[in-house]
Short mmCIF file of C-alpha atoms in Angstrom, two decimals:
data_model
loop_
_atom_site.label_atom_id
_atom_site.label_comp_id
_atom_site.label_asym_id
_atom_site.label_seq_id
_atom_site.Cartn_x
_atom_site.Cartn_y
_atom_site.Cartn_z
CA UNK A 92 -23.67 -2.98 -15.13
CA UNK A 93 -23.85 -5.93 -17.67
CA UNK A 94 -24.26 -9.07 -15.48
CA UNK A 95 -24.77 -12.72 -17.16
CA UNK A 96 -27.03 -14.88 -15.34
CA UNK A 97 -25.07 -17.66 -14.84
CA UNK A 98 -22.66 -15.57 -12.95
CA UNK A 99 -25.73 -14.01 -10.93
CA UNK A 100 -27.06 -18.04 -10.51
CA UNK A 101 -23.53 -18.90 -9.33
CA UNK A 102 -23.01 -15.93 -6.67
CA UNK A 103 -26.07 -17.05 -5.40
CA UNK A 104 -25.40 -20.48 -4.78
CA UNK A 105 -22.27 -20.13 -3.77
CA UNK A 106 -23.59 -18.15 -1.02
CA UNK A 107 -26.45 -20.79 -0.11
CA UNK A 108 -23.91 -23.78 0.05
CA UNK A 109 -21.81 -21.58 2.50
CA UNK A 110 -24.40 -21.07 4.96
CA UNK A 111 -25.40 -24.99 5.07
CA UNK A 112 -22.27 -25.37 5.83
CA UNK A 113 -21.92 -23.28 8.51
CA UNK A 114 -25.41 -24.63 9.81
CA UNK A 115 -24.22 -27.97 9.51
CA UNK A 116 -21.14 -27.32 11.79
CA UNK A 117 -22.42 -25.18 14.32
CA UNK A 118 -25.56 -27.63 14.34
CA UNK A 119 -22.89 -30.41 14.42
CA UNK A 120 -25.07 -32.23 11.57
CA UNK A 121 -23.84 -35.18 9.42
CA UNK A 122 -25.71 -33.51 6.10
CA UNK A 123 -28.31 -30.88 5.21
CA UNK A 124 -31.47 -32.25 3.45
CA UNK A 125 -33.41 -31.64 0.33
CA UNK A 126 -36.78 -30.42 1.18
CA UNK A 127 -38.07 -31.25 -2.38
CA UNK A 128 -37.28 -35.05 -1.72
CA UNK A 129 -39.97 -36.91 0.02
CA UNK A 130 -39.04 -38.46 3.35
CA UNK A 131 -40.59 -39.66 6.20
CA UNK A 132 -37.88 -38.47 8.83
CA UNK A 133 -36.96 -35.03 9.78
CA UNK A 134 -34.82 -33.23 7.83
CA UNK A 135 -32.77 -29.59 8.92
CA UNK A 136 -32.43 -28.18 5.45
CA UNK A 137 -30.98 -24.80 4.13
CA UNK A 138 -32.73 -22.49 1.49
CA UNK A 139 -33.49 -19.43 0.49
CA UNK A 140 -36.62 -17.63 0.90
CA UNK A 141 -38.76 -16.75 -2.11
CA UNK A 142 -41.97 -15.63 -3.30
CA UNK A 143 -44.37 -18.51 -5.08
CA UNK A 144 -45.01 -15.65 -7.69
CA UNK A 145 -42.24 -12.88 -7.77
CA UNK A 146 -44.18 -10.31 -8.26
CA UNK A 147 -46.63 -10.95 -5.23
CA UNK A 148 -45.81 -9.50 -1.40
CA UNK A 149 -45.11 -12.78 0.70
CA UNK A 150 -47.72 -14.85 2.52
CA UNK A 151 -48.64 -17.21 4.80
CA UNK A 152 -49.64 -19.79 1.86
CA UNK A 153 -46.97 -18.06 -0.50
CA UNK A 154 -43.70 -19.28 1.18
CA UNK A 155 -41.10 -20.76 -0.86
CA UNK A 156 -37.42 -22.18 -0.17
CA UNK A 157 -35.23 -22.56 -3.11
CA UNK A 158 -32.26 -24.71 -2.78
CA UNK A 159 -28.75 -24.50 -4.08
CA UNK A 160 -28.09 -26.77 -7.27
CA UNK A 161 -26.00 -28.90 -4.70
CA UNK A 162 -28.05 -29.31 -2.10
CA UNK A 163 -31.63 -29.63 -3.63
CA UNK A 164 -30.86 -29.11 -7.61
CA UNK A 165 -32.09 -25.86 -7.94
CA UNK A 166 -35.93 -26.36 -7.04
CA UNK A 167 -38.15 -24.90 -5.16
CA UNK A 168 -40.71 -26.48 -2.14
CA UNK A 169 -43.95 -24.77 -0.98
CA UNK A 170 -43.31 -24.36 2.54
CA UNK A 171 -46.43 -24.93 5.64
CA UNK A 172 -45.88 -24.36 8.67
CA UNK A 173 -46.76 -26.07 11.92
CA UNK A 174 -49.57 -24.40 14.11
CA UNK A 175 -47.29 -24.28 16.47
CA UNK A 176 -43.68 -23.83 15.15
CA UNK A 177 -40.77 -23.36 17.22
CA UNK A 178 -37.93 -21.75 17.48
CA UNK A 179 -34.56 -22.07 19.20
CA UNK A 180 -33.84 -18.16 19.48
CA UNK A 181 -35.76 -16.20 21.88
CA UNK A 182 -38.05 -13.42 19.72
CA UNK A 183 -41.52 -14.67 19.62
CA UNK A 184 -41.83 -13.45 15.93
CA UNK A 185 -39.48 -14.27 12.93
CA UNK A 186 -38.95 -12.26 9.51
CA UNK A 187 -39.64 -13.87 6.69
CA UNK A 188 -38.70 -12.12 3.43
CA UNK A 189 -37.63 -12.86 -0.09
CA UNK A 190 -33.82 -13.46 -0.26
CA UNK A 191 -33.61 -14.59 3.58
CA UNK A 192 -31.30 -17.98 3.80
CA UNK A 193 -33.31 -20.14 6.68
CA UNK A 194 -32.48 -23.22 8.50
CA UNK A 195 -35.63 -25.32 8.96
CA UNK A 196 -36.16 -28.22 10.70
CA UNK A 197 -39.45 -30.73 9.52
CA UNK A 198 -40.71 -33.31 6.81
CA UNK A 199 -41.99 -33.73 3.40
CA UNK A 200 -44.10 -36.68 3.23
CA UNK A 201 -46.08 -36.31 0.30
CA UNK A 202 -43.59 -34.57 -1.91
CA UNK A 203 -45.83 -31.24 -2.36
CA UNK A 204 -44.66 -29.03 0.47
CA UNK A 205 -42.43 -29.23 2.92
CA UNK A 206 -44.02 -29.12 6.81
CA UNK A 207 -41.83 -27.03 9.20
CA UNK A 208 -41.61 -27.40 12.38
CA UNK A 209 -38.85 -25.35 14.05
CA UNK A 210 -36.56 -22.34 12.74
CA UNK A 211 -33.24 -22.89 13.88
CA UNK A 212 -31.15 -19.65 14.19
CA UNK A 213 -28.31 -18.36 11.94
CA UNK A 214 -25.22 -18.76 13.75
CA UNK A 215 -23.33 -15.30 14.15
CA UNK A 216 -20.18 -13.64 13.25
CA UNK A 217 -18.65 -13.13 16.36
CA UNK A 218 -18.22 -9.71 18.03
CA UNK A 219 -15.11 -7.42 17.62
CA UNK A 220 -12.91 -8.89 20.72
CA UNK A 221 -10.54 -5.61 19.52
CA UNK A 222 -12.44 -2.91 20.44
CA UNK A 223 -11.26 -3.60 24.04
CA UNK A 224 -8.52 -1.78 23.18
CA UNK A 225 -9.49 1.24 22.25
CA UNK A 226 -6.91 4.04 23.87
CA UNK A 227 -8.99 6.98 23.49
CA UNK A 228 -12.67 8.41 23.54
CA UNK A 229 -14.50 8.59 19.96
CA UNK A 230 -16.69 11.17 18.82
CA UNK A 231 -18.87 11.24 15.45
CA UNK A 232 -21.64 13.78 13.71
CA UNK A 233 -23.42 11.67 11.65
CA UNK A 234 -26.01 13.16 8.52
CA UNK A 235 -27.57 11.44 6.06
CA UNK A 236 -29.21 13.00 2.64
CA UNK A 237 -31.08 14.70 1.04
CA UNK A 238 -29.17 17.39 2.51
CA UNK A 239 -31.71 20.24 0.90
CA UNK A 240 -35.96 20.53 0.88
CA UNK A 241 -37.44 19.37 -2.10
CA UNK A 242 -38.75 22.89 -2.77
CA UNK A 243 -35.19 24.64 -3.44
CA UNK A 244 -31.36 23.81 -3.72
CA UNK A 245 -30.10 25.81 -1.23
CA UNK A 246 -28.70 22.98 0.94
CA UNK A 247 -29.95 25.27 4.41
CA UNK A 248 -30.15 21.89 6.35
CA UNK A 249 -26.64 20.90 5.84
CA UNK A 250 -25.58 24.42 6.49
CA UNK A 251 -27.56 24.27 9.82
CA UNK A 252 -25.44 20.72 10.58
CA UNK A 253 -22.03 22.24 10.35
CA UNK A 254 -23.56 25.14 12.75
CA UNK A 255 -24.83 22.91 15.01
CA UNK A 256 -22.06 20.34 15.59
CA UNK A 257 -19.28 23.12 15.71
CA UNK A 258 -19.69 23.77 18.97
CA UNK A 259 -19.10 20.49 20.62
CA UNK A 260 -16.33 19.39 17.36
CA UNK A 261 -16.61 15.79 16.91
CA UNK A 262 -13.68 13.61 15.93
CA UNK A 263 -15.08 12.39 13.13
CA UNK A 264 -18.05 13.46 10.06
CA UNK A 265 -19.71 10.73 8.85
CA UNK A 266 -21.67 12.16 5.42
CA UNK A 267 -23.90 9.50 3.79
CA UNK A 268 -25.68 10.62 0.34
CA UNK A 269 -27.35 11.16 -1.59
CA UNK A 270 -25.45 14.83 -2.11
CA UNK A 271 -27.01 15.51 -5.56
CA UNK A 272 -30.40 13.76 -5.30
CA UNK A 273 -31.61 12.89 -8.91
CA UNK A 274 -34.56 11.96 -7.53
CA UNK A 275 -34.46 15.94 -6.98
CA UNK A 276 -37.72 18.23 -7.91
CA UNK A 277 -35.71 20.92 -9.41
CA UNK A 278 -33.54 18.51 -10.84
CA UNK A 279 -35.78 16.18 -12.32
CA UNK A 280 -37.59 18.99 -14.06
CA UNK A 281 -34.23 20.55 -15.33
CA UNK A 282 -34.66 23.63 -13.23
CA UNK A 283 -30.97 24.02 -11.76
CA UNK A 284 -27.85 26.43 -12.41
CA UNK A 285 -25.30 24.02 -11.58
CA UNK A 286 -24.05 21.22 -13.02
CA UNK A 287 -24.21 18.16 -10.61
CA UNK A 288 -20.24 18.54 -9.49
CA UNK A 289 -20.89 22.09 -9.23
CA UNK A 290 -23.87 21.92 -6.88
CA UNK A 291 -21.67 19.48 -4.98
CA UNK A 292 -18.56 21.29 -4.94
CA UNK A 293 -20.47 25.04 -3.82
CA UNK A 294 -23.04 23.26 -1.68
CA UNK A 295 -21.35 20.44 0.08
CA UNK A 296 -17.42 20.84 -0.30
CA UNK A 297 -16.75 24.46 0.11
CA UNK A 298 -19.16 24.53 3.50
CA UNK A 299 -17.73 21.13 4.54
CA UNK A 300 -13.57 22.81 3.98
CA UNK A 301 -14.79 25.91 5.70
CA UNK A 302 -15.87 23.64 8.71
CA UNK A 303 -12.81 21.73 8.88
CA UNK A 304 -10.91 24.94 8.59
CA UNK A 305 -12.25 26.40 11.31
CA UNK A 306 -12.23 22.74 13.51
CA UNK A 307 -8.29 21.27 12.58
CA UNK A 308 -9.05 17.97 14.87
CA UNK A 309 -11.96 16.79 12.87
CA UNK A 310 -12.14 14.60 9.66
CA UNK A 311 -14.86 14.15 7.51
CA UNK A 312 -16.05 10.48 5.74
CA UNK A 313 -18.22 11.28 2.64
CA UNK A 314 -20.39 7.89 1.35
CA UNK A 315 -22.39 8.10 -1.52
CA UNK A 316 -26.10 7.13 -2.68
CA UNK A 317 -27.41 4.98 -5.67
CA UNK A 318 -29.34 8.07 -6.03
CA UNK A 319 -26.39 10.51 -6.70
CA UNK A 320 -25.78 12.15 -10.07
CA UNK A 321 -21.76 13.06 -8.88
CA UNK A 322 -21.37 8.96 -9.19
CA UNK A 323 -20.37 7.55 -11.81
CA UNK A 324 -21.70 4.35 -9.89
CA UNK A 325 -25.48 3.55 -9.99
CA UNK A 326 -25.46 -0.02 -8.67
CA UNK A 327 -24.89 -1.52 -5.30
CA UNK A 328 -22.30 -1.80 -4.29
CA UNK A 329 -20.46 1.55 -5.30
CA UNK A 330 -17.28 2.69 -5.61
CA UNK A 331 -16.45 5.97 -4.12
CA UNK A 332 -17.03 9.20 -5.20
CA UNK A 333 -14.46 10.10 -7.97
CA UNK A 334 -12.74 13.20 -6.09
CA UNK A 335 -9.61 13.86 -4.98
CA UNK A 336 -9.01 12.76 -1.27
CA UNK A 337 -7.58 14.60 0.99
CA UNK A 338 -6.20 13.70 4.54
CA UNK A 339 -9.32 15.66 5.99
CA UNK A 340 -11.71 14.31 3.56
CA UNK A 341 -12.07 10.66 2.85
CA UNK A 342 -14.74 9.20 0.03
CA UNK A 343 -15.83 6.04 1.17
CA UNK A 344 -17.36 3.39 -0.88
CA UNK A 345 -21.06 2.51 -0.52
CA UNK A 346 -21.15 -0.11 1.73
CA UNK A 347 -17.94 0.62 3.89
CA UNK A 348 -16.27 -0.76 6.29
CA UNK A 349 -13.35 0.69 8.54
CA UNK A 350 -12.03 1.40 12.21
CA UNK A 351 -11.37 3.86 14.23
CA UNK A 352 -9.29 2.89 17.05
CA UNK A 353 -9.60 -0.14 17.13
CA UNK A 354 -13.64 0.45 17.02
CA UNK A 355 -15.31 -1.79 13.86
CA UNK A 356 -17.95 0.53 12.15
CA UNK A 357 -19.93 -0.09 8.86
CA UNK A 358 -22.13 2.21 6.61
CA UNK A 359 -24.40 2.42 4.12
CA UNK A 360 -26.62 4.65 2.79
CA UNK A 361 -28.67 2.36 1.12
CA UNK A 362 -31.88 2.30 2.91
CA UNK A 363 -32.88 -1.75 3.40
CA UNK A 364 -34.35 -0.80 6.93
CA UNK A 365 -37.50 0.59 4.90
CA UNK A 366 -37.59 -2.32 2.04
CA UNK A 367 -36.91 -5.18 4.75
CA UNK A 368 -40.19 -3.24 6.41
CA UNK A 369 -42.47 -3.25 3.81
CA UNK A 370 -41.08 -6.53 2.12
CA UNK A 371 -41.51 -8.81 5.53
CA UNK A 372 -43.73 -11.46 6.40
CA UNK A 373 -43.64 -11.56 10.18
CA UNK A 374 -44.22 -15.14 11.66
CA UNK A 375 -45.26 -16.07 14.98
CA UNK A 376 -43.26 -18.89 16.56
CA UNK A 377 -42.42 -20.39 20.03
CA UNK A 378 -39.45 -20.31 21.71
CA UNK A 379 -38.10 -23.54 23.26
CA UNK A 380 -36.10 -21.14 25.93
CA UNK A 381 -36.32 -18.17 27.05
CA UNK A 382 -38.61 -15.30 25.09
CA UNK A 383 -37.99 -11.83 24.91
CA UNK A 384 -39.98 -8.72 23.56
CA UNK A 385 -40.48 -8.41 19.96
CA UNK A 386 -38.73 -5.28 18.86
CA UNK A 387 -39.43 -4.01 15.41
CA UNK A 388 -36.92 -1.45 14.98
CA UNK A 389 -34.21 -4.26 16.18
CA UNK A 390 -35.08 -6.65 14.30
CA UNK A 391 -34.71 -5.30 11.26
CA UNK A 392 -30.61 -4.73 12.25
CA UNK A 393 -30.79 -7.99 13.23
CA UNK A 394 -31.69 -9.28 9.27
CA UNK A 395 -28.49 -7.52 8.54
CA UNK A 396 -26.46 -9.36 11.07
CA UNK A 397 -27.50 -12.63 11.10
CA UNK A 398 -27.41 -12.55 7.18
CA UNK A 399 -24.13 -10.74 7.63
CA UNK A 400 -24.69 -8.71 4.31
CA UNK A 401 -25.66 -4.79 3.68
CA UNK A 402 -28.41 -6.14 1.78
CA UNK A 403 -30.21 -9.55 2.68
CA UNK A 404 -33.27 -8.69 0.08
CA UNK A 405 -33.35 -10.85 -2.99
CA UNK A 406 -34.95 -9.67 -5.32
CA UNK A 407 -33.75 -6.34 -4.74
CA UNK A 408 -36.65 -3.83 -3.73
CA UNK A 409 -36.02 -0.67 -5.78
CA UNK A 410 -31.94 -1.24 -5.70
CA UNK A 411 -29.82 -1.98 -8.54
CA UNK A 412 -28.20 -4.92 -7.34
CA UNK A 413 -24.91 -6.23 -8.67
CA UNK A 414 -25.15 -9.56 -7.66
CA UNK A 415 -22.42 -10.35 -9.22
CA UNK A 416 -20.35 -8.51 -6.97
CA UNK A 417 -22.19 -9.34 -3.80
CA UNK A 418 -19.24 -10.03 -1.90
CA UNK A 419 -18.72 -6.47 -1.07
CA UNK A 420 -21.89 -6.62 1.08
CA UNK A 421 -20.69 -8.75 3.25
CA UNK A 422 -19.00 -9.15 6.92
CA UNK A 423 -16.00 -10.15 7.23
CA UNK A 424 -14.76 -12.01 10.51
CA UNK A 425 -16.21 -10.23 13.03
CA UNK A 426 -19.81 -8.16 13.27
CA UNK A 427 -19.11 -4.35 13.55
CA UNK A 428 -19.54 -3.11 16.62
CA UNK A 429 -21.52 0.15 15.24
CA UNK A 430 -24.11 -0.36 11.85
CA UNK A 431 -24.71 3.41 10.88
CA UNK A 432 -28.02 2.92 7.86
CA UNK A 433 -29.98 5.69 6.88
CA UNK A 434 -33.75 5.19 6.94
CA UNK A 435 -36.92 6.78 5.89
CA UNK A 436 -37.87 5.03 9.05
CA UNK A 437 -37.99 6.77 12.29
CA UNK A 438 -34.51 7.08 13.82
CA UNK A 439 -33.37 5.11 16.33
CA UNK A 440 -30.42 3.12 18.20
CA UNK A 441 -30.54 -0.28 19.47
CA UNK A 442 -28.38 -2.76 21.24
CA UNK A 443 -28.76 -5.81 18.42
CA UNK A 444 -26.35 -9.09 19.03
CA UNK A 445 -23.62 -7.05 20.92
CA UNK A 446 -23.49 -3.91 17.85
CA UNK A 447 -24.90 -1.08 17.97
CA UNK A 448 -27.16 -0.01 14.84
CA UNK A 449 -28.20 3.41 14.09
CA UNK A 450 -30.24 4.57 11.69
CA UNK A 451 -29.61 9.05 12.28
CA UNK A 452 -32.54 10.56 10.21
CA UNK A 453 -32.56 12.72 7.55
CA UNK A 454 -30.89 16.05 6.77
CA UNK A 455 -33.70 17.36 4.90
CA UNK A 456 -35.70 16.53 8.30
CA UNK A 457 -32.96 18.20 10.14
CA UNK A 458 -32.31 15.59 11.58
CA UNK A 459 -28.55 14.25 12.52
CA UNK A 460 -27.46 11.99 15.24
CA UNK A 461 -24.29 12.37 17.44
CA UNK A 462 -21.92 9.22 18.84
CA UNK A 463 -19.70 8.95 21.73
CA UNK A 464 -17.96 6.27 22.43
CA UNK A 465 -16.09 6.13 25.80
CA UNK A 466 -12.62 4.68 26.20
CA UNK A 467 -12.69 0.91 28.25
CA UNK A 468 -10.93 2.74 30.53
CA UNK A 469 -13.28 5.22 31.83
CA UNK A 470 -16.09 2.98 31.37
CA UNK A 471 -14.57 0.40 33.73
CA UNK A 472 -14.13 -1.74 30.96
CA UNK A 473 -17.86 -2.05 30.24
CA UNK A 474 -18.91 -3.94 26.71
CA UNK A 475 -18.73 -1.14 23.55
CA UNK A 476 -22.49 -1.41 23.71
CA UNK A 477 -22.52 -0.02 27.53
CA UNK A 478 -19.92 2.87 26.40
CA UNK A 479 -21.72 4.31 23.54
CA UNK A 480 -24.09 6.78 24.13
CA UNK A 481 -26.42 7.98 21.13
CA UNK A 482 -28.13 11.47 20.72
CA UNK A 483 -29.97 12.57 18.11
CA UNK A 484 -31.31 16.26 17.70
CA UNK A 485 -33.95 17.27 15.02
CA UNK A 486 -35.32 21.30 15.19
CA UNK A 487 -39.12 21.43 15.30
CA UNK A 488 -39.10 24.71 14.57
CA UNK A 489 -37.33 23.74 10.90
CA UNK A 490 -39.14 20.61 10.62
CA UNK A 491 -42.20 22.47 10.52
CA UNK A 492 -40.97 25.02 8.38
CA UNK A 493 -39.65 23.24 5.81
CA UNK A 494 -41.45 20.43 3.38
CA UNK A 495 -40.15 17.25 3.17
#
């Protein structure tokens, strides 16, 4: 990835200047301010979030917003907060993280720091109206790698998927890498028969034809990892694996987006649940309306959505970023109703703005999470987030007998 960094300073901006603008429509606002310029009315300005020292984990006193070179020429504003800052959404507790684009509401008198006073909210992408229409029930097996222990390459775990989801035969398999994990014991130390397509083609793609052999109705999806050695891809975003596709087997790119009847999903297997976790500065407010429980787990889908991009975290945490092509993060008219990420995080499922984000586990856990998705139909035309039932099945007795 060779990137020049006036096309990374561009991307960026470009992105900034659109989200003023949508705050400033949705907000039905004359202008956005400059929170470097010293004023002594209240301004709603847009920026993004930043560290006063890049290298330092975000603070209370270490709260930046850098502007767009439109908007606020570049620069960046300390940022204090009122004792008692507000907020016109309804979780009691904001994230604040590097990379975040904020709308803030407040003052700069003296021309040092800029004095919020209320967080306005991100307007959303609205939710897939088409979904409505889907005709039939969906069903989807969903794994996520490492799909082997670290102590040995013998891939039991994903052999122990295919066995366990054969008996109910999903739809759909939804395979998110890494496949070959260079991150790897064996591999890092060299100790491995294969080649990387080989251990890919014997471990994954022979086990994964057998299953579809034996199941005709079922297709598989196969997304790789920054962390694979079968891609010739490194950075995020990545293109797809570079096999032949098949009408069984489809290699998706890394983020993805696609539907299935009618059904909006998106993937990645680029864990930012974790990084947005250990990155995040989480800051009490007050809600003007109603409040609702803070929700941890949710919230960090809800970074995704409201930012509408795979990857809201700027600088990237331990990511090769290609900001440059950023745009392939992104939403695109309408929020998925189903986010499938990958965590080292607990798994879970929540209801988040009207989608429904999963993070399944790990394969090397063996863990793997199963979707249904009832027709509207059935369901009495219920919302997609009332006809989608999550389970998720890890074996304690292989947990426990296998290393991590």
């Amino acid at each position: 990835m060779h990137e020049r960094l006036t096309e990374r300073s561009t991307v960026l901006d470009d992105r900034l200047d659109e989200f003023a603008e949508l705050v400033r429509v949705h907000y039905n606002l004359e202008d956005i301010g400059d929170p470097a310029s010293t004023s002594d009315e209240e301004l709603v300005v847009v920026g993004r979030i930043c560290c006063e020292e890049d290298s330092t984990k975000l603070n209370e006193s270490s709260v930046m917003l850098e502007t767009s070179r439109l908007m606020g020429a570049g620069m960046r504003v300390l940022l204090k907060f009122n004792p008692s800052v507000t907020t016109n959404g309804e979780s009691p507790v904001l994230p604040l993280y590097p990379g975040a684009i904020v709308a803030l509401k407040g003052i700069n008198e003296t021309g040092e720091w800029f004095q919020v006073s209320q967080i306005l909210s991100i307007p959303l992408l609205p939710n897939n109206i088409s979904c409505s229409s889907q005709e039939r029930p969906v069903s989807m097996a969903i794994a996520a790698g490492p799909f082997t222990i670290d102590s040995n390459l013998n891939y039991a775990e994903f052999k122990h998927f295919l066995g366990q989801i054969g008996s109910n035969t999903p739809s759909w398999v939804l395979l998110l890498g890494p496949f070959v994990d260079v991150n790897h014991p064996s591999i890092k130390s060299g100790d491995v028969d294969y080649s990387p397509l080989e251990l890919f083609r014997y471990r994954i793609l022979e086990p994964l034809r057998t299953f579809l052999d034996e199941h005709p109705t079922t297709t598989a999806l196969v997304i790789p990892s920054v962390r694979d050695l079968i891609s010739h891809h490194a950075v995020f975003p990545q293109a797809p694996l570079p096999l032949t596709q098949t009408n069984r087997i489809l290699f998706l790119p890394n983020p993805c987006t696609f539907s299935i009847d009618h059904v909006k999903f998106a993937a990645s297997s680029t864990d930012i649940f974790f990084s947005l976790q250990r990155s995040t500065l989480r800051k009490k407010v007050v809600p003007t309306g109603k409040t609702a429980t803070f929700d941890g787990m949710g919230t960090l889908g809800a970074c995704i959505l409201e930012q509408r991009s795979f990857y809201p975290l700027f600088p990237s945490d331990d990511v090769n970023l290609d900001v440059s092509h950023s745009e392939l993060l992104g939403f695109q008219g309408s929020n998925p109703d189903v986010l499938i990420i990958p965590s080292m995080l607990k798994h879970f499922h929540k209801n988040v703005h009207g989608t429904v984000v999963i993070n399944p586990g790990k394969a090397s856990k063996s863990e793997h999470s199963i979707l249904r998705i009832s027709d509207p139909l059935s369901a009495r035309g219920a919302q997609i987030v009332d006809r989608v039932e999550v389970q998720f099945s890890a074996v304690s007795s292989l947990s426990k007998a296998f290393e991590d």
